[in-house]
C-alpha cells in the first residue's frame, strides 16, 4: 500500500481528554505534545513524506490568557527539547502561519528550527502555528495586489497556480489526507484552499490517545477511497 504523500492532522480533544481525567487543560496539551512526538515517528516509519499539524490557530488567541501562554510555552519547550532529535532523525521542520506579531523569542525559535533542519529529507514536519486559512488567503491576496500595483503582474496573469504560490504553503504539496481527532467533523479554518481534493478521516479518539494504530487505520481508510479530482475515474486509470 503506497502511503499518501501528505497527511495533515487537526489534533483536537486535548481539553476533553484532560477533563475526562479531572486534570487541568494544560495536562491535556502536554499529553498532546507526546502524541505528536509519537506520530512524527510513526508517520516517518509509514513512509509519509509530509506531515502537517495544526498546533495553534489564529483564532486560538481568544482562549484565556493563561491557556495561550501555556500553549506558547509548550511550543517553545517542544522546539528546545525535541529539535536536536528531530534533526538527528532527518526531519525537516517547516512553519506555516503568520509570523508577524509573534513574540521575538518564539519567532527566533521557529526560524532556528527551519534553518537547522533545512537540509533534511526523511520527512517534512509542517507546524501550522498562528495559522488560519482565511488569514493566509488574505495575506496572499495582499501580496498579489501589491505586485499588481507595482506592475509586476497583470490581473489576467493571476491563476490558481500564481495564487497558490503566494500562500504560506507555496512549496508544499496539497494534503492527500486530512485527519481530525475527537469526533468533531469540520475543518476549522485549516488548509481551506489546499484541502480542495483531500480525503477526510474523522476519528473519535481524543488527540492525546492517538497512536500509530490510529494512523495505520486512517491510512487504510484512505487506501480504500477512490480519488477522482473532479473527473470520472481514479487518476491514472483509463476507462
Ligand atoms: C485542540 O485541543 C488542540 C489545540 C488547540 C492545540 C494542539 C496543541 C498541541 C497538540 C500541543 C502543542 C503543540 C506543539 C507543536 C507544541 P482543544 O484544546 O481544542 O481540546 P478540546 O476541544 O477538547 O477543548
Tab-separated table of C-alpha atoms and ligand atoms in Angstrom:
chain	number	residue	atom	x	y	z
A	1	UNK	CA	0.000	0.000	0.000
A	2	UNK	CA	1.536	3.317	-1.079
A	3	UNK	CA	1.019	5.812	1.728
A	4	UNK	CA	-0.355	9.276	0.986
A	5	UNK	CA	2.496	11.727	0.376
A	6	UNK	CA	0.999	14.358	2.657
A	7	UNK	CA	-1.068	13.809	5.787
A	8	UNK	CA	-2.435	16.792	7.698
A	9	UNK	CA	-3.814	16.441	11.216
A	10	UNK	CA	-6.177	18.550	13.288
A	11	UNK	CA	-5.051	17.490	16.765
A	12	UNK	CA	-8.320	18.015	18.617
A	13	UNK	CA	-9.568	16.952	22.022
A	14	UNK	CA	-6.717	17.754	24.420
A	15	UNK	CA	-9.055	19.691	26.714
A	16	UNK	CA	-11.720	16.972	26.795
A	17	UNK	CA	-9.067	14.300	27.381
A	18	UNK	CA	-7.887	16.243	30.436
A	19	UNK	CA	-11.408	16.949	31.687
A	20	UNK	CA	-12.333	13.272	31.488
A	21	UNK	CA	-9.445	12.611	33.877
A	22	UNK	CA	-10.144	15.529	36.215
A	23	UNK	CA	-6.892	17.168	35.086
A	24	UNK	CA	-6.154	20.776	34.068
A	25	UNK	CA	-6.293	21.526	30.338
A	26	UNK	CA	-2.518	22.003	30.328
A	27	UNK	CA	-2.119	18.299	31.155
A	28	UNK	CA	-4.122	17.538	28.003
A	29	UNK	CA	-1.896	19.747	25.872
A	30	UNK	CA	1.226	18.154	27.374
A	31	UNK	CA	-0.129	14.706	26.552
A	32	UNK	CA	-0.904	16.113	23.088
A	33	UNK	CA	2.744	17.003	22.566
A	34	UNK	CA	3.692	13.434	23.489
A	35	UNK	CA	1.169	12.110	20.951
A	36	UNK	CA	2.710	14.438	18.372
A	37	UNK	CA	6.208	13.075	19.049
A	38	UNK	CA	4.996	9.509	18.545
A	39	UNK	CA	3.036	10.453	15.448
A	40	UNK	CA	6.070	12.025	13.746
A	41	UNK	CA	7.962	8.748	14.273
A	42	UNK	CA	5.005	6.645	13.116
A	43	UNK	CA	4.448	8.795	10.018
A	44	UNK	CA	8.111	8.576	9.103
A	45	UNK	CA	8.040	4.786	9.558
A	46	UNK	CA	4.975	4.630	7.292
A	47	UNK	CA	6.860	6.434	4.534
A	48	UNK	CA	4.773	9.612	4.693
A	49	UNK	CA	6.799	12.476	3.181
A	50	UNK	CA	4.838	15.418	4.590
A	51	UNK	CA	3.086	15.677	7.933
A	52	UNK	CA	1.286	18.918	8.743
A	53	UNK	CA	-0.116	19.529	12.217
A	54	UNK	CA	-2.441	22.290	13.386
A	55	UNK	CA	-0.684	23.450	16.567
A	56	UNK	CA	-2.132	26.922	17.160
A	57	UNK	CA	-4.768	28.652	15.098
A	58	UNK	CA	-5.110	32.386	14.568
A	59	UNK	CA	-8.412	32.023	16.478
A	60	UNK	CA	-6.765	30.358	19.489
A	61	UNK	CA	-5.700	33.828	20.766
A	62	UNK	CA	-9.273	34.177	22.027
A	63	UNK	CA	-8.703	31.443	24.639
A	64	UNK	CA	-7.996	32.520	28.236
A	65	UNK	CA	-4.619	34.252	28.533
A	66	UNK	CA	-3.245	31.500	30.751
A	67	UNK	CA	-4.038	28.803	28.164
A	68	UNK	CA	-2.492	30.852	25.337
A	69	UNK	CA	0.621	31.267	27.410
A	70	UNK	CA	0.646	27.520	28.224
A	71	UNK	CA	0.443	26.664	24.513
A	72	UNK	CA	3.241	29.117	23.681
A	73	UNK	CA	5.316	27.594	26.464
A	74	UNK	CA	4.726	24.090	25.121
A	75	UNK	CA	5.785	25.107	21.624
A	76	UNK	CA	8.987	26.620	22.986
A	77	UNK	CA	9.647	23.513	25.059
A	78	UNK	CA	8.896	21.253	22.099
A	79	UNK	CA	11.387	23.055	19.881
A	80	UNK	CA	14.047	23.378	22.589
A	81	UNK	CA	13.769	19.764	23.736
A	82	UNK	CA	12.972	17.961	20.519
A	83	UNK	CA	14.753	19.911	17.817
A	84	UNK	CA	18.060	18.031	18.176
A	85	UNK	CA	16.309	14.676	17.998
A	86	UNK	CA	14.121	15.708	15.069
A	87	UNK	CA	17.246	16.892	13.284
A	88	UNK	CA	19.066	13.633	14.043
A	89	UNK	CA	16.157	11.700	12.582
A	90	UNK	CA	16.260	13.664	9.354
A	91	UNK	CA	13.082	15.631	9.996
A	92	UNK	CA	12.798	18.907	8.131
A	93	UNK	CA	10.722	21.366	10.140
A	94	UNK	CA	8.638	23.984	8.348
A	95	UNK	CA	6.310	26.534	9.857
A	96	UNK	CA	3.205	27.974	8.194
A	97	UNK	CA	1.134	30.807	9.624
A	98	UNK	CA	1.612	34.492	10.306
A	99	UNK	CA	4.969	35.252	11.942
A	100	UNK	CA	4.253	38.962	12.228
A	101	UNK	CA	3.212	39.832	15.770
A	102	UNK	CA	4.706	36.704	17.354
A	103	UNK	CA	6.933	37.329	20.346
A	104	UNK	CA	10.576	37.643	19.247
A	105	UNK	CA	11.696	34.582	21.229
A	106	UNK	CA	9.039	32.398	19.580
A	107	UNK	CA	9.792	33.786	16.104
A	108	UNK	CA	13.513	33.151	16.671
A	109	UNK	CA	12.888	29.536	17.708
A	110	UNK	CA	10.734	28.917	14.648
A	111	UNK	CA	13.471	30.365	12.421
A	112	UNK	CA	16.084	28.254	14.181
A	113	UNK	CA	14.067	25.050	13.696
A	114	UNK	CA	13.670	25.753	9.980
A	115	UNK	CA	17.275	26.775	9.418
A	116	UNK	CA	18.832	23.885	11.344
A	117	UNK	CA	16.757	21.237	9.568
A	118	UNK	CA	16.657	22.818	6.085
A	119	UNK	CA	18.832	20.087	4.536
A	120	UNK	CA	16.892	17.119	5.975
A	121	UNK	CA	14.949	14.812	3.719
A	122	UNK	CA	13.476	11.922	5.774
A	123	UNK	CA	10.121	13.614	6.428
A	124	UNK	CA	8.816	17.188	6.406
A	125	UNK	CA	7.054	18.231	9.604
A	126	UNK	CA	4.961	21.294	8.855
A	127	UNK	CA	3.761	23.053	12.000
A	128	UNK	CA	0.783	25.319	11.438
A	129	UNK	CA	1.322	27.954	14.094
A	130	UNK	CA	-0.645	31.180	14.371
A	131	UNK	CA	-2.253	29.769	11.259
A	132	UNK	CA	-5.712	30.390	9.879
A	133	UNK	CA	-6.630	29.659	6.300
A	134	UNK	CA	-8.650	32.820	5.775
A	135	UNK	CA	-5.805	34.885	7.184
A	136	UNK	CA	-3.335	33.075	4.914
A	137	UNK	CA	-5.569	33.698	1.894
A	138	UNK	CA	-5.973	37.389	2.763
A	139	UNK	CA	-2.198	37.781	3.160
A	140	UNK	CA	-1.713	36.081	-0.226
A	141	UNK	CA	-4.258	38.413	-1.851
A	142	UNK	CA	-2.445	41.408	-0.372
A	143	UNK	CA	0.877	40.163	-1.753
A	144	UNK	CA	-0.578	39.734	-5.235
A	145	UNK	CA	-2.342	43.113	-5.070
A	146	UNK	CA	0.963	44.760	-4.149
A	147	UNK	CA	2.629	43.041	-7.111
A	148	UNK	CA	-0.188	44.250	-9.365
A	149	UNK	CA	0.080	47.826	-8.116
A	150	UNK	CA	3.841	47.662	-8.727
A	151	UNK	CA	3.149	46.490	-12.284
A	152	UNK	CA	4.780	43.110	-11.690
A	153	UNK	CA	1.689	41.054	-12.507
A	154	UNK	CA	-1.362	41.756	-14.664
A	155	UNK	CA	-4.809	40.733	-13.355
A	156	UNK	CA	-5.268	38.247	-16.192
A	157	UNK	CA	-1.998	36.558	-15.214
A	158	UNK	CA	-3.432	35.590	-11.830
A	159	UNK	CA	-4.215	31.880	-11.891
A	160	UNK	CA	-4.745	29.092	-9.381
A	161	UNK	CA	-1.014	28.418	-9.680
A	162	UNK	CA	0.144	32.001	-9.105
A	163	UNK	CA	-2.317	32.265	-6.218
A	164	UNK	CA	-1.078	29.022	-4.605
A	165	UNK	CA	2.463	30.350	-4.970
A	166	UNK	CA	1.556	33.331	-2.767
A	167	UNK	CA	0.300	31.115	0.083
A	168	UNK	CA	2.457	30.084	3.062
A	169	UNK	CA	2.350	26.552	1.631
A	170	UNK	CA	3.778	27.638	-1.745
A	171	UNK	CA	6.319	24.827	-1.997
A	172	UNK	CA	4.358	22.231	-0.059
A	173	UNK	CA	2.141	19.731	-1.891
A	174	UNK	CA	-1.582	19.711	-1.107
A	175	UNK	CA	-2.579	17.252	1.624
A	176	UNK	CA	-3.865	13.924	0.346
A	177	UNK	CA	-5.421	13.037	3.667
A	178	UNK	CA	-6.733	15.214	6.491
A	179	UNK	CA	-7.308	13.516	9.846
A	180	UNK	CA	-9.258	15.124	12.683
A	181	UNK	CA	-9.492	13.534	16.097
A	182	UNK	CA	-12.077	13.948	18.876
A	183	UNK	CA	-15.143	13.237	16.756
A	184	UNK	CA	-15.605	16.832	15.515
A	185	UNK	CA	-16.274	16.953	11.781
A	186	UNK	CA	-15.188	20.310	10.497
A	187	UNK	CA	-12.132	21.972	9.000
A	188	UNK	CA	-11.913	24.928	11.435
A	189	UNK	CA	-10.105	27.278	9.055
A	190	UNK	CA	-7.350	24.728	8.276
A	191	UNK	CA	-5.914	24.483	4.730
A	192	UNK	CA	-9.184	25.539	3.069
A	193	UNK	CA	-7.561	26.086	-0.324
A	194	UNK	CA	-5.113	23.192	-0.095
A	195	UNK	CA	-7.668	20.575	1.018
A	196	UNK	CA	-9.897	21.058	-2.038
A	197	UNK	CA	-9.387	17.413	-3.088
A	198	UNK	CA	-8.178	15.890	0.173
A	199	UNK	CA	-9.755	12.817	1.672
A	200	UNK	CA	-11.031	13.238	5.229
A	201	UNK	CA	-10.896	10.774	8.076
A	202	UNK	CA	-12.596	11.723	11.325
A	203	UNK	CA	-11.682	9.643	14.344
A	204	UNK	CA	-13.492	9.623	17.685
A	205	UNK	CA	-10.379	9.340	19.883
A	206	UNK	CA	-9.035	12.425	21.622
A	207	UNK	CA	-5.666	13.600	20.285
A	208	UNK	CA	-3.593	12.504	23.344
A	209	UNK	CA	-4.866	8.932	22.771
A	210	UNK	CA	-3.844	8.916	19.093
A	211	UNK	CA	-1.371	6.095	18.381
A	212	UNK	CA	0.442	4.530	15.449
A	213	UNK	CA	-2.535	2.138	15.201
A	214	UNK	CA	-4.920	5.057	14.658
A	215	UNK	CA	-2.608	6.385	11.971
A	216	UNK	CA	-2.483	2.958	10.324
A	217	UNK	CA	-6.288	2.774	10.423
A	218	UNK	CA	-6.618	6.207	8.811
A	219	UNK	CA	-4.176	5.152	6.087
A	220	UNK	CA	-6.246	2.023	5.458
A	221	UNK	CA	-9.394	4.107	5.086
A	222	UNK	CA	-7.511	6.400	2.710
A	223	UNK	CA	-6.319	3.442	0.623
A	224	UNK	CA	-9.924	2.320	0.162
A	225	UNK	CA	-11.046	5.689	-1.224
A	226	UNK	CA	-11.353	6.364	-4.924
A	227	UNK	CA	-9.987	9.817	-5.696
A	228	UNK	CA	-11.386	11.359	-8.854
A	229	UNK	CA	-10.251	15.003	-8.571
A	230	UNK	CA	-13.493	16.064	-10.225
A	231	UNK	CA	-13.063	13.604	-13.096
A	232	UNK	CA	-14.811	10.330	-13.768
A	233	UNK	CA	-12.262	7.670	-12.925
A	234	UNK	CA	-9.395	7.360	-10.476
A	235	UNK	CA	-6.307	9.227	-11.694
A	236	UNK	CA	-4.096	7.094	-13.910
A	237	UNK	CA	-6.895	4.597	-14.574
A	238	UNK	CA	-8.077	4.667	-18.173
A	239	UNK	CA	-11.751	3.886	-18.747
B	1	LIG	C1	-7.056	21.077	20.444
B	1	LIG	O1	-7.453	20.647	21.696
B	1	LIG	C2	-5.654	21.323	20.384
B	1	LIG	C3	-5.054	22.562	20.318
B	1	LIG	C4	-5.786	23.838	20.379
B	1	LIG	C5	-3.652	22.719	20.184
B	1	LIG	C6	-2.889	21.498	19.779
B	1	LIG	C7	-1.661	21.560	20.527
B	1	LIG	C8	-0.897	20.518	20.894
B	1	LIG	C9	-1.085	19.121	20.497
B	1	LIG	C10	0.255	20.772	21.749
B	1	LIG	C11	1.106	21.896	21.321
B	1	LIG	C12	1.753	21.657	20.013
B	1	LIG	C13	3.047	21.901	19.800
B	1	LIG	C14	3.669	21.703	18.473
B	1	LIG	C15	3.882	22.347	20.900
B	1	LIG	P1	-8.533	21.524	22.434
B	1	LIG	O2	-7.839	22.307	23.473
B	1	LIG	O3	-9.332	22.330	21.468
B	1	LIG	O4	-9.393	20.396	23.066
B	1	LIG	P2	-10.952	20.467	23.394
B	1	LIG	O5	-11.674	20.753	22.108
B	1	LIG	O6	-11.229	19.106	23.933
B	1	LIG	O7	-11.115	21.547	24.419
